[in-house]
Coordinates of C-alpha atoms in Angstrom, one line a residue:
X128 CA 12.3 44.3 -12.3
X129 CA 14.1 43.1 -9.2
X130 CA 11.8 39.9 -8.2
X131 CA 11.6 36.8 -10.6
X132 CA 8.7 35.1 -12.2
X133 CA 8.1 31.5 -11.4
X134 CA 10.0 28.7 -12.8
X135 CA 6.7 26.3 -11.8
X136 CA 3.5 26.4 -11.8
X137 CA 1.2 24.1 -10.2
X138 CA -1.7 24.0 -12.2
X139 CA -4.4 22.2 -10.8
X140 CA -6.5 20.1 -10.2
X141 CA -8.6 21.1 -7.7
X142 CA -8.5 18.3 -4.6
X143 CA -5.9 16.5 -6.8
X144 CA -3.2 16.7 -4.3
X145 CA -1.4 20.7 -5.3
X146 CA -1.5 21.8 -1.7
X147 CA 0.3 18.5 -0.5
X148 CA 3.2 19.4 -3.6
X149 CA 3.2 23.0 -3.2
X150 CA 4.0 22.3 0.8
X151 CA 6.2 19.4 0.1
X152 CA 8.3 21.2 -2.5
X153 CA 8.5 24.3 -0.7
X154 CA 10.2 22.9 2.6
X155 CA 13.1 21.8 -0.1
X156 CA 16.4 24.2 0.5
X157 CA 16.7 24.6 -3.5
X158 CA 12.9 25.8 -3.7
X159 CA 11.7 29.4 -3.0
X160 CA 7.9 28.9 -2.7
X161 CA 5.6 31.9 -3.5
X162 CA 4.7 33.9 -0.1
X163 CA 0.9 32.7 -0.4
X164 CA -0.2 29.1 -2.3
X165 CA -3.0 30.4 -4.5
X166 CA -1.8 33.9 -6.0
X167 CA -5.0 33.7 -8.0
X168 CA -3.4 36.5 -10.4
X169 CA -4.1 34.6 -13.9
X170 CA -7.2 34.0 -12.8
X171 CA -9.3 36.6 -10.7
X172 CA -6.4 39.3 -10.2
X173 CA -5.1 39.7 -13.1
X174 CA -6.4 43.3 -13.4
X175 CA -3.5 43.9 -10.7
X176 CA -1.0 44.1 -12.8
X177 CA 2.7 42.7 -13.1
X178 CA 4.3 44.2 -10.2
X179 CA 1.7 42.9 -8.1
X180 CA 2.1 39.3 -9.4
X181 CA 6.0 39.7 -9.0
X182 CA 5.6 40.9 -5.1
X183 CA 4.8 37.3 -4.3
X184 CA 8.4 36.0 -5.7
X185 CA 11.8 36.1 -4.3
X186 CA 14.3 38.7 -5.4
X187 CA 15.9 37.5 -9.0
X188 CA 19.6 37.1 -7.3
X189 CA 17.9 34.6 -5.6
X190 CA 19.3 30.9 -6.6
X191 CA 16.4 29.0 -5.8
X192 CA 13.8 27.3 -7.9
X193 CA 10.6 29.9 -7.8
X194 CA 6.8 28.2 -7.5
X195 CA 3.4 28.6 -6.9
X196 CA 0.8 27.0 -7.2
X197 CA -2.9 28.0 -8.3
X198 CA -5.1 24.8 -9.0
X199 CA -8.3 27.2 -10.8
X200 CA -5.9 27.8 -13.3
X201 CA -6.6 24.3 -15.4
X202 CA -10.2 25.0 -15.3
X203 CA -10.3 28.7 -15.8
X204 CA -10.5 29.7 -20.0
X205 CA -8.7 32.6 -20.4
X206 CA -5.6 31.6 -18.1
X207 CA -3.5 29.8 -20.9
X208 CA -3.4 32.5 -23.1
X209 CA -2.7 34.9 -20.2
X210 CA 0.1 32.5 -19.0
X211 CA 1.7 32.4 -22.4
X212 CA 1.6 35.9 -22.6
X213 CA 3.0 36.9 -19.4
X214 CA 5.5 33.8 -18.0
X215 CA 8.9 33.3 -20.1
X216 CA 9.5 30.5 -22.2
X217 CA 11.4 28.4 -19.4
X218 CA 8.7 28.6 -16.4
X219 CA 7.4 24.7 -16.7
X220 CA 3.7 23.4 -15.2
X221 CA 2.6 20.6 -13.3
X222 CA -0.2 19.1 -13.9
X223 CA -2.1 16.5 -11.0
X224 CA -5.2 14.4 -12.5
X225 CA -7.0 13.1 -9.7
X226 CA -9.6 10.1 -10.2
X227 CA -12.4 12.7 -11.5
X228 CA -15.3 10.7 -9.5
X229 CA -13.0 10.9 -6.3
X230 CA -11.8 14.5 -7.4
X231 CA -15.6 15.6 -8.0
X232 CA -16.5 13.9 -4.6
X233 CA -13.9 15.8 -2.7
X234 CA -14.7 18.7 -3.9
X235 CA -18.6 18.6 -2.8
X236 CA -17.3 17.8 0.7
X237 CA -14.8 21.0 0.1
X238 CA -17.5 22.8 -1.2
X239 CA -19.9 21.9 2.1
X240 CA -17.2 22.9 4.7
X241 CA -16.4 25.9 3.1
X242 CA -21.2 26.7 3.2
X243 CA -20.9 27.0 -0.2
X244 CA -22.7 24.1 -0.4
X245 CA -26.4 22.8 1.0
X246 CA -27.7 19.9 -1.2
X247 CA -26.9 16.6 -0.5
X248 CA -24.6 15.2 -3.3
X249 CA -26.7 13.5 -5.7
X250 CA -29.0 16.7 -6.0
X251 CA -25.2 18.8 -6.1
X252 CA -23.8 16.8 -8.6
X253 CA -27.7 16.7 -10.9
X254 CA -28.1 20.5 -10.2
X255 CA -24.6 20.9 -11.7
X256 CA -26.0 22.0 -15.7
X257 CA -28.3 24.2 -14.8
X258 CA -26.1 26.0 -12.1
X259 CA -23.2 26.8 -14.8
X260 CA -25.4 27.3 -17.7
X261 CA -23.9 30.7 -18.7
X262 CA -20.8 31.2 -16.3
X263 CA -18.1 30.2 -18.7
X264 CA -19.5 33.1 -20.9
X265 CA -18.9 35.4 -17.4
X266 CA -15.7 34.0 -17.1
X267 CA -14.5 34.8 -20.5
X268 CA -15.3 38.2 -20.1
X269 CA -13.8 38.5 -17.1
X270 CA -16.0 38.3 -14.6
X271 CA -16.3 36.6 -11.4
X272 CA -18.5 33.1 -11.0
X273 CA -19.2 31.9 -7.6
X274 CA -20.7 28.7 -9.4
X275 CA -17.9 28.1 -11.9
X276 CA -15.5 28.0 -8.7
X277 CA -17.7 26.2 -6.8
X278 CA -20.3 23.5 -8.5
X279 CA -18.2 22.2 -11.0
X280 CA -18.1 18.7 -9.8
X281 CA -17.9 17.0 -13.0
X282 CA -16.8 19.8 -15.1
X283 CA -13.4 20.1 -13.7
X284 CA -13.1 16.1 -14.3
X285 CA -13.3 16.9 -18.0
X286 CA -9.6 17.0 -18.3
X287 CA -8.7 16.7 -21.6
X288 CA -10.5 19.8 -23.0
X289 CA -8.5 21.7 -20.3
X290 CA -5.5 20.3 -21.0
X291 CA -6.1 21.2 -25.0
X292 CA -6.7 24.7 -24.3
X293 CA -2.8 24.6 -22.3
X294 CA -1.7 22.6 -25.2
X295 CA -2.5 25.1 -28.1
X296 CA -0.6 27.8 -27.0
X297 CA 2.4 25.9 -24.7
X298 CA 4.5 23.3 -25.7
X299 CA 3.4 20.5 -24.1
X300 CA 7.1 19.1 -23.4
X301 CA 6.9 22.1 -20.6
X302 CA 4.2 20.1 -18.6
X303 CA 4.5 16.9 -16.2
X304 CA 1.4 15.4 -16.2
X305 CA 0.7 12.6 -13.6
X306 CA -2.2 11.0 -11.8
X307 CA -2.4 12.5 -8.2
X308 CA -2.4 8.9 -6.8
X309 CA 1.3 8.4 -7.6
X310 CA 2.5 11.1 -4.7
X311 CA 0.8 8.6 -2.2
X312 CA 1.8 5.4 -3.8
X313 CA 5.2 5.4 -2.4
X314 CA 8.6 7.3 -2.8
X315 CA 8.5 7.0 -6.5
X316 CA 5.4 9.4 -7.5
X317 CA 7.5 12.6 -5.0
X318 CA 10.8 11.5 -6.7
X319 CA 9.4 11.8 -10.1
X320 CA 8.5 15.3 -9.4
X321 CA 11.4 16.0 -8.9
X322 CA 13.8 14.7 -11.0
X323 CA 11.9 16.2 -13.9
X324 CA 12.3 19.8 -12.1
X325 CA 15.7 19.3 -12.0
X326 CA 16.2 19.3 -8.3
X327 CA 18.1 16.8 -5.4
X328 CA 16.5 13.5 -3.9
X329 CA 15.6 13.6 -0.3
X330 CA 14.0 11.8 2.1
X331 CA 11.2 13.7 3.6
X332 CA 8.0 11.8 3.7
X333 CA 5.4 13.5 1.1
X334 CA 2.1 14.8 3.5
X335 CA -1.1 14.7 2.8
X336 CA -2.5 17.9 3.4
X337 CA -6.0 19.8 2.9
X338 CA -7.8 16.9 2.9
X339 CA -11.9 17.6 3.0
X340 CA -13.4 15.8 5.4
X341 CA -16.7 13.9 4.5
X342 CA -19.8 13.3 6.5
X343 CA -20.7 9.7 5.0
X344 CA -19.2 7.3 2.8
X345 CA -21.3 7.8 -1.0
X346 CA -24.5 5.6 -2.2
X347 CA -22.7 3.4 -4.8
X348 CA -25.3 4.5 -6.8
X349 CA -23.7 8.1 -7.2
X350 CA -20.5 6.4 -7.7
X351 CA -21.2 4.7 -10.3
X352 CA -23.1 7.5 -12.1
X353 CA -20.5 9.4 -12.1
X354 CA -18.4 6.2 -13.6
X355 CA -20.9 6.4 -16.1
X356 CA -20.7 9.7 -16.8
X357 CA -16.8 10.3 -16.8
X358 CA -15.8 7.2 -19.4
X359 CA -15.8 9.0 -22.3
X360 CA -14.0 12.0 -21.3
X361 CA -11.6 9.6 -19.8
X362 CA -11.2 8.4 -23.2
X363 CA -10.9 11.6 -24.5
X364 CA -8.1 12.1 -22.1
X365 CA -6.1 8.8 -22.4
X366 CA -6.2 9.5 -26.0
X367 CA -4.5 12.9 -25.8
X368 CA -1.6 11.9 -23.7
X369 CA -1.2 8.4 -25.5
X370 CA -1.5 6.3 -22.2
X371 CA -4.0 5.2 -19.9
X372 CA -4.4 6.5 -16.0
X373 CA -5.8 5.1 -12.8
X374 CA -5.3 1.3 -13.7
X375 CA -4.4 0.6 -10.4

């Protein structure tokens, strides 16, 4: 094979900040950035094949860092096994956690510019259950859910079940994990990136890309059911990686 395999993966979260660190990283003169963002092969391409995946990666004489970034891949089942499978021992995995009621937020407004979406939130976000009863099932068989990619408000803010499934089958000394908010709290979120990928300091300001418009600020009431509803798993989660996230 004459093209490489990545040496990073973004893998998610969804509205968690990947497309504002996939665009950052790529404009670095050390980084070769995959010829599209979201290759989408580990998730709803994998029946392409190898060779496919591998078009979208620099040549291996190369001697830049390879990425991509594909942030379905935390949510979607059968990507970790598929990932550990396919990607050699050294390709590493970053990991954004978001605020989940601010992720799940973003993502309705995502979800609405995109006409995915017609309810207003609160009816979204309580229509959630019933919309993916059934569509991890398709998923794991390998099929395609519109809903699973779409609706999952609060099921993609369930992030340490996610992050188990990544856990079982790769070390987890091969993932930075870090709360989205640190790449716009100041130079030191970017610079931990990427010291821990190995790669030179510099000074051009992180962006904040992709950002989903909304049409109205959100009924505190829907803010904090969805506090409500996401303290536990936040729990789960703080337990998991021995420390707590968004104190600030």
């Amino acid at each position: 094979m004459l093209r490489t395999l990545p040496d990073v993966v973004i893998l998610g979260t969804q509205r968690g900040g990947t497309t504002s660190l996939f665009d950052w990283l790529a404009t670095h003169p050390s980084v070769a950035p995959s010829t599209t963002k979201e290759v989408h092969y580990f998730d709803r391409f994998y029946a392409n094949g190898d060779r496919w995946y591998r078009a979208h990666f620099p040549f291996k004489f190369v001697p830049r860092l390879s990425i991509e970034a594909t942030p379905y891949l935390l949510f979607y089942p059968p990507a970790p096994g598929r990932v550990a499978g396919d990607l050699p021992a050294s390709t590493r995995f970053v990991v954004l956690l978001r605020d989940p009621v601010q992720r799940a937020i973003s993502q309705y407004w995502h979800s609405c510019r995109l006409h995915a979406e017609d309810q207003p939130l609160d009816v979204a976000l309580d229509l959630e259950e019933h919309r993916l009863a059934g569509q991890e099932d398709i998923v794991l068989a390998g099929g395609e859910s519109f809903a699973h990619r779409n609706f999952s408000y609060k099921a993609r803010g369930h992030y340490a079940e996610q992050l188990r499934r990544w856990f079982e089958v790769i070390d987890r000394d091969r993932f930075l994990v870090m709360e989205s908010e640190e790449l716009w709290g100041g130079p030191r979120g970017p610079a931990r990136v990427l010291q821990w990928l190995g790669l030179a300091g510099r000074d051009t300001p992180f962006p904040a890309t992709n950002d989903a418009p909304r049409a109205r600020l959100e009924e505190q009431a829907v803010v904090a059911d969805l506090r409500r509803h996401f303290a536990p798993y936040n729990e789960d989660l703080f337990e998991l990686l021995g420390r707590r996230l968004w104190t600030g």
